[in-house]
Coordinates of C-alpha atoms in Angstrom, one line a residue:
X28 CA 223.6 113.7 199.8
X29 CA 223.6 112.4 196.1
X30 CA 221.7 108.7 195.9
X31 CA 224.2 106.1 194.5
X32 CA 223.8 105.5 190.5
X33 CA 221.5 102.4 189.9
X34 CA 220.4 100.2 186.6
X35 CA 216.7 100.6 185.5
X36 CA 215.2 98.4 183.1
X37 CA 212.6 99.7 180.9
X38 CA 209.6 97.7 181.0
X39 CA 206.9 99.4 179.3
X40 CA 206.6 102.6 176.8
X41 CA 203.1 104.0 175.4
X42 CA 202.9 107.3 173.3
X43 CA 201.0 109.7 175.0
X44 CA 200.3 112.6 172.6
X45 CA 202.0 112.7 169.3
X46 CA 205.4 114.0 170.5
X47 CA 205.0 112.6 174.3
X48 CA 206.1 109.1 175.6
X49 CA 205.8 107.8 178.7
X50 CA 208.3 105.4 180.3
X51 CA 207.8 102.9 183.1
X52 CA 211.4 102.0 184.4
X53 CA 211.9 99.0 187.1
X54 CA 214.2 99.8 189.4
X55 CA 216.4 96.5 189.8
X56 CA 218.8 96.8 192.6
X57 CA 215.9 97.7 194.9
X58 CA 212.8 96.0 195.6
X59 CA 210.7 99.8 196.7
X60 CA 212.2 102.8 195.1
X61 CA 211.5 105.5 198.0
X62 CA 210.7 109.5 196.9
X63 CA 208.4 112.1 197.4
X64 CA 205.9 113.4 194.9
X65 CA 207.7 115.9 193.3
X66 CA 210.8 114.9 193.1
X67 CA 212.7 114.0 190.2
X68 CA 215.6 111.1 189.0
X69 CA 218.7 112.1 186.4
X70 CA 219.6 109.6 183.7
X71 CA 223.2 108.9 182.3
X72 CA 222.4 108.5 178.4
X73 CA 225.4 107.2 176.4
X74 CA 225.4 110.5 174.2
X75 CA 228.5 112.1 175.0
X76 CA 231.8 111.4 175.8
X77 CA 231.7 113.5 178.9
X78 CA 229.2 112.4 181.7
X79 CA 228.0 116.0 183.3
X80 CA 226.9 116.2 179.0
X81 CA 224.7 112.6 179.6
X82 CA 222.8 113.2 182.5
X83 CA 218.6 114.1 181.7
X84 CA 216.4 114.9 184.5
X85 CA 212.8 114.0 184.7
X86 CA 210.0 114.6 187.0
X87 CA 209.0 111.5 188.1
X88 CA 204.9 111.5 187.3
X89 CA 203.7 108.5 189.2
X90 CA 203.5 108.1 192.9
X91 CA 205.3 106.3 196.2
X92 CA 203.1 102.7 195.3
X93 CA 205.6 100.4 197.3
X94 CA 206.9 98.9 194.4
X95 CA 210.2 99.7 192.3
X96 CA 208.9 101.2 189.4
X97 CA 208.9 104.4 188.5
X98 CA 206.7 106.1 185.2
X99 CA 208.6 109.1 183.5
X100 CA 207.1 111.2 180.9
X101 CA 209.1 113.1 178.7
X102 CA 208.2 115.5 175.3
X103 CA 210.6 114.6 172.2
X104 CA 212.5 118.0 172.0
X105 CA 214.0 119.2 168.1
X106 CA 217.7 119.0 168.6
X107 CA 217.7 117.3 171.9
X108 CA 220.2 114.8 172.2
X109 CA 218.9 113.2 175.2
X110 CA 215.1 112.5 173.9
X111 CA 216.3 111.5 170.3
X112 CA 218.0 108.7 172.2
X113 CA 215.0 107.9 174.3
X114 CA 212.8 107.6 171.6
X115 CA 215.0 106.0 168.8
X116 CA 217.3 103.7 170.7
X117 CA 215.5 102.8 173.6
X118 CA 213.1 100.3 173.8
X119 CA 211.2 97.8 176.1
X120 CA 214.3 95.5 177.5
X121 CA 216.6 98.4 177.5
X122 CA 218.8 99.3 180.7
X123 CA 219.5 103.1 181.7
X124 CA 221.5 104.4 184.6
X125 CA 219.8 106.5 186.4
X126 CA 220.5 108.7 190.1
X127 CA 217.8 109.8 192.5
X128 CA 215.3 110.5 194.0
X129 CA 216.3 114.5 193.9
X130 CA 214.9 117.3 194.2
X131 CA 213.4 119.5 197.2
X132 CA 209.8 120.3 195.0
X133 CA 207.4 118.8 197.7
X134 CA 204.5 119.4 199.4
X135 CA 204.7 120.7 202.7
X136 CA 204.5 118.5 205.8
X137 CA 200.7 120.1 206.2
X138 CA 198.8 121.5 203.5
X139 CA 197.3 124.3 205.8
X140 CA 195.8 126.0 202.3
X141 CA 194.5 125.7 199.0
X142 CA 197.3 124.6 196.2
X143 CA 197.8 125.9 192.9
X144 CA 199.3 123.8 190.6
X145 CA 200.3 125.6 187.5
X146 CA 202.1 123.7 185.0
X147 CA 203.1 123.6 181.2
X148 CA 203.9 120.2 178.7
X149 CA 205.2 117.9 180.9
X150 CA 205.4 120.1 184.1
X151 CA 202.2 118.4 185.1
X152 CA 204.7 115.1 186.1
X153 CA 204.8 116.4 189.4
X154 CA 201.6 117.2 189.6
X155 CA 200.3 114.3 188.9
X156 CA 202.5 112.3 191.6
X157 CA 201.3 115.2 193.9
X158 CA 197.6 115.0 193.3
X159 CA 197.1 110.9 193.6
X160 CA 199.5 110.8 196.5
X161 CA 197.4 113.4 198.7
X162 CA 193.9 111.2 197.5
X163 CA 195.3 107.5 198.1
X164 CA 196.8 108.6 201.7
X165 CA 194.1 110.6 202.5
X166 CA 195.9 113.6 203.6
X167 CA 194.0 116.4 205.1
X168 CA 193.8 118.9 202.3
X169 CA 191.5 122.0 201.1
X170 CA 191.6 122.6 197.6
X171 CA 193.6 121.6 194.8
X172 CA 193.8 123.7 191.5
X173 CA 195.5 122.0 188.5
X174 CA 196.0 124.4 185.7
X175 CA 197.6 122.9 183.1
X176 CA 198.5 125.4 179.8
X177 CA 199.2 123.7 176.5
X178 CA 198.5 124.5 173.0
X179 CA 195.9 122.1 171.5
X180 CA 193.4 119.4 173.1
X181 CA 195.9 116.8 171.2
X182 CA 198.7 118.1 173.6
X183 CA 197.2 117.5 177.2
X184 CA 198.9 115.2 179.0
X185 CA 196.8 112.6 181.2
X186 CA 193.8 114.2 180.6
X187 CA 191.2 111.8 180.7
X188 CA 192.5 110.4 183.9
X189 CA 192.4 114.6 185.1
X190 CA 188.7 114.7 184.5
X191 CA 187.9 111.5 185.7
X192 CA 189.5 112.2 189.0
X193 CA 187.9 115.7 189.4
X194 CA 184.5 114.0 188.8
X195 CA 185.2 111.8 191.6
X196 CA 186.8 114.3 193.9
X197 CA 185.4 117.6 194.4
X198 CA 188.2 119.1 196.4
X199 CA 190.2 118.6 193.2
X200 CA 189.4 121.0 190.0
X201 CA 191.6 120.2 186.5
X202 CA 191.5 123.6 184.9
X203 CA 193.2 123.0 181.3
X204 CA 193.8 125.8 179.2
X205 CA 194.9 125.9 175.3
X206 CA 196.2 128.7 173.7
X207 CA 195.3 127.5 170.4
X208 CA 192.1 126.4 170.5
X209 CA 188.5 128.2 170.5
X210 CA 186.3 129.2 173.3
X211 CA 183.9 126.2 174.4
X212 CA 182.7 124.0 176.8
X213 CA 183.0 125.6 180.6
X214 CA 185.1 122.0 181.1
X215 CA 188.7 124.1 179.2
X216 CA 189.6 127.7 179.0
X217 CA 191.2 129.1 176.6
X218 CA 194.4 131.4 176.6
X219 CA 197.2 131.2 179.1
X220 CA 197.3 130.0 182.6
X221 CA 198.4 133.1 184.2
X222 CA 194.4 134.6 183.6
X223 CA 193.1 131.3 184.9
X224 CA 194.9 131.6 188.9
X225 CA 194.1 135.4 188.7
X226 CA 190.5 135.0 188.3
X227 CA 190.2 132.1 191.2
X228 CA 192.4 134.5 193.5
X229 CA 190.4 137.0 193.3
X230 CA 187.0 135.0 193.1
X231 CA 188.5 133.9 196.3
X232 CA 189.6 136.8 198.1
X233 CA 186.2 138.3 197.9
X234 CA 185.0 135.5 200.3
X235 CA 187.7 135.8 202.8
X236 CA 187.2 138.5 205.6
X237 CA 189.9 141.0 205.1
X238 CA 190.4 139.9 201.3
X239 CA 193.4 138.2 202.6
X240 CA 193.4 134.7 200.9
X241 CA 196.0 131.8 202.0
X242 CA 197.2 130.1 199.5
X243 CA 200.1 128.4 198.3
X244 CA 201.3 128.5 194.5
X245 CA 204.0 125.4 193.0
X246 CA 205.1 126.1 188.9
X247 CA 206.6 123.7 187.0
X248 CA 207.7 124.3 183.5
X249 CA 208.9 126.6 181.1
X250 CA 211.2 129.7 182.4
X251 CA 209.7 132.2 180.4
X252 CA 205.9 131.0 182.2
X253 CA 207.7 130.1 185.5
X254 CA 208.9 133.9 185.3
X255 CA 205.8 135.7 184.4
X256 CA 203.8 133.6 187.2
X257 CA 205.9 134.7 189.9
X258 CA 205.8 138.3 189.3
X259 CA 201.8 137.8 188.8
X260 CA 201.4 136.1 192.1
X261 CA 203.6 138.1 193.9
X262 CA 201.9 141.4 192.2
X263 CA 199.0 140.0 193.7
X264 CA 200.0 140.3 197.4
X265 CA 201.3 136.8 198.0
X266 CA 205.3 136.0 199.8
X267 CA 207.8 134.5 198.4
X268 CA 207.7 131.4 200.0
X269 CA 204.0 130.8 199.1
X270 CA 205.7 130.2 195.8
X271 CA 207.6 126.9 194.9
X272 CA 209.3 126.5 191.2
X273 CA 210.9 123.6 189.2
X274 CA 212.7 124.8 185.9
X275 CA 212.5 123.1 183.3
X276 CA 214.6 123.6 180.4

């Protein structure tokens, strides 16, 4: 059932990278805006004359905190409509309609195996709301492999709060990878993050009695990496539904 269309007030903006921005939005009709990591809101932006042509949606990319604010972070896109608004005419003060939570992109009810996390530009939203929500509830978990893909250091998204939390967690690794930068430090890798899940899985499957490793794989991003992932993982011996996607774009 679709949630009800509420006002949120923006109440803080920061630039994250030179073309990212995130967005903190207080929800005002409610005093704790209830999702699950993973799931996302839709925004009706007065940029159309039609409404089905105003409606953004966003991975939300904080966590369930009690409270009734929500952080988005969204990438200004060349021709997009909806983010030349968000940047230009919105500021702190503004009001935005906005629908949610949607969105069935979740963790299971038990983690029961390692998680891949492989994400692209502001795929990592979920990611992030994922990550912190298994650590601050202390839900049983085994691994946790964040491999995030973007082009230059400039471009990762949260990434000094990644490798502070994988220093303080060691069931949690933050495996960035940029496609144009050079080799370096073993902290990055360099490339794509298709070579980056093949090389654990098979690390891993050589400890695992049969070769037989349990795992389970959630993408979030572009289609074209989304695509190319699936057919990877799925070339690799895995089911179906040990793979979750969210499209964007």
């Amino acid at each position: 059932m679709l949630q009800p269309w509420q006002t949120g007030k923006i109440i803080r903006i920061a630039d994250e990278t030179d073309a990212t921005r995130r967005f903190w939005i207080q929800l005002t009709e409610t005093d704790n805006f209830d999702f699950k990591p993973g799931q996302f809101v839709t925004l009706d932006l007065p940029i159309h004359e039609q409404r089905n042509k105003r409606w953004r949606s966003y991975s939300i990319a904080s966590w369930p905190d009690g409270t009734n604010v929500i952080e988005l972070v969204i990438v200004l896109l060349e021709g997009g409509l909806g983010t030349q608004y968000l940047f230009h005419e919105v500021t702190v003060g503004s009001e935005v309609l906005l629908r949610g939570p949607q969105g069935v992109f979740v963790l299971p009810e038990t983690i029961e195996t390692d998680l891949y996390f492989v994400c692209t530009g502001t795929g990592i939203a979920p990611f992030r709301a994922m990550t912190h929500h298994i650590l601050n509830l202390d839900i049983p978990h085994k691994e946790i492999f964040l491999i995030f893909g973007c082009r230059k250091f400039s471009d990762a998204l949260y990434g000094a709060e990644m490798r502070e939390l994988t220093e303080k967690v060691t069931s949690f690794r933050y495996i960035p990878t940029f496609s144009r930068e050079s080799p370096g430090e073993h902290l990055y890798r360099t490339g794509y993050v298709h070579a980056v899940y093949e090389d654990l899985i098979r690390e891993k499957q050589t400890t695992v009695p049969g070769g037989q490793y349990a795992a389970n794989f959630f993408l979030c991003g572009w289609k074209n990496m989304i695509d190319e992932a699936k057919q990877r993982i799925l070339s690799l011996g895995y089911e179906k539904k040990s793979i979750h996607l969210e499209l964007y774009g």
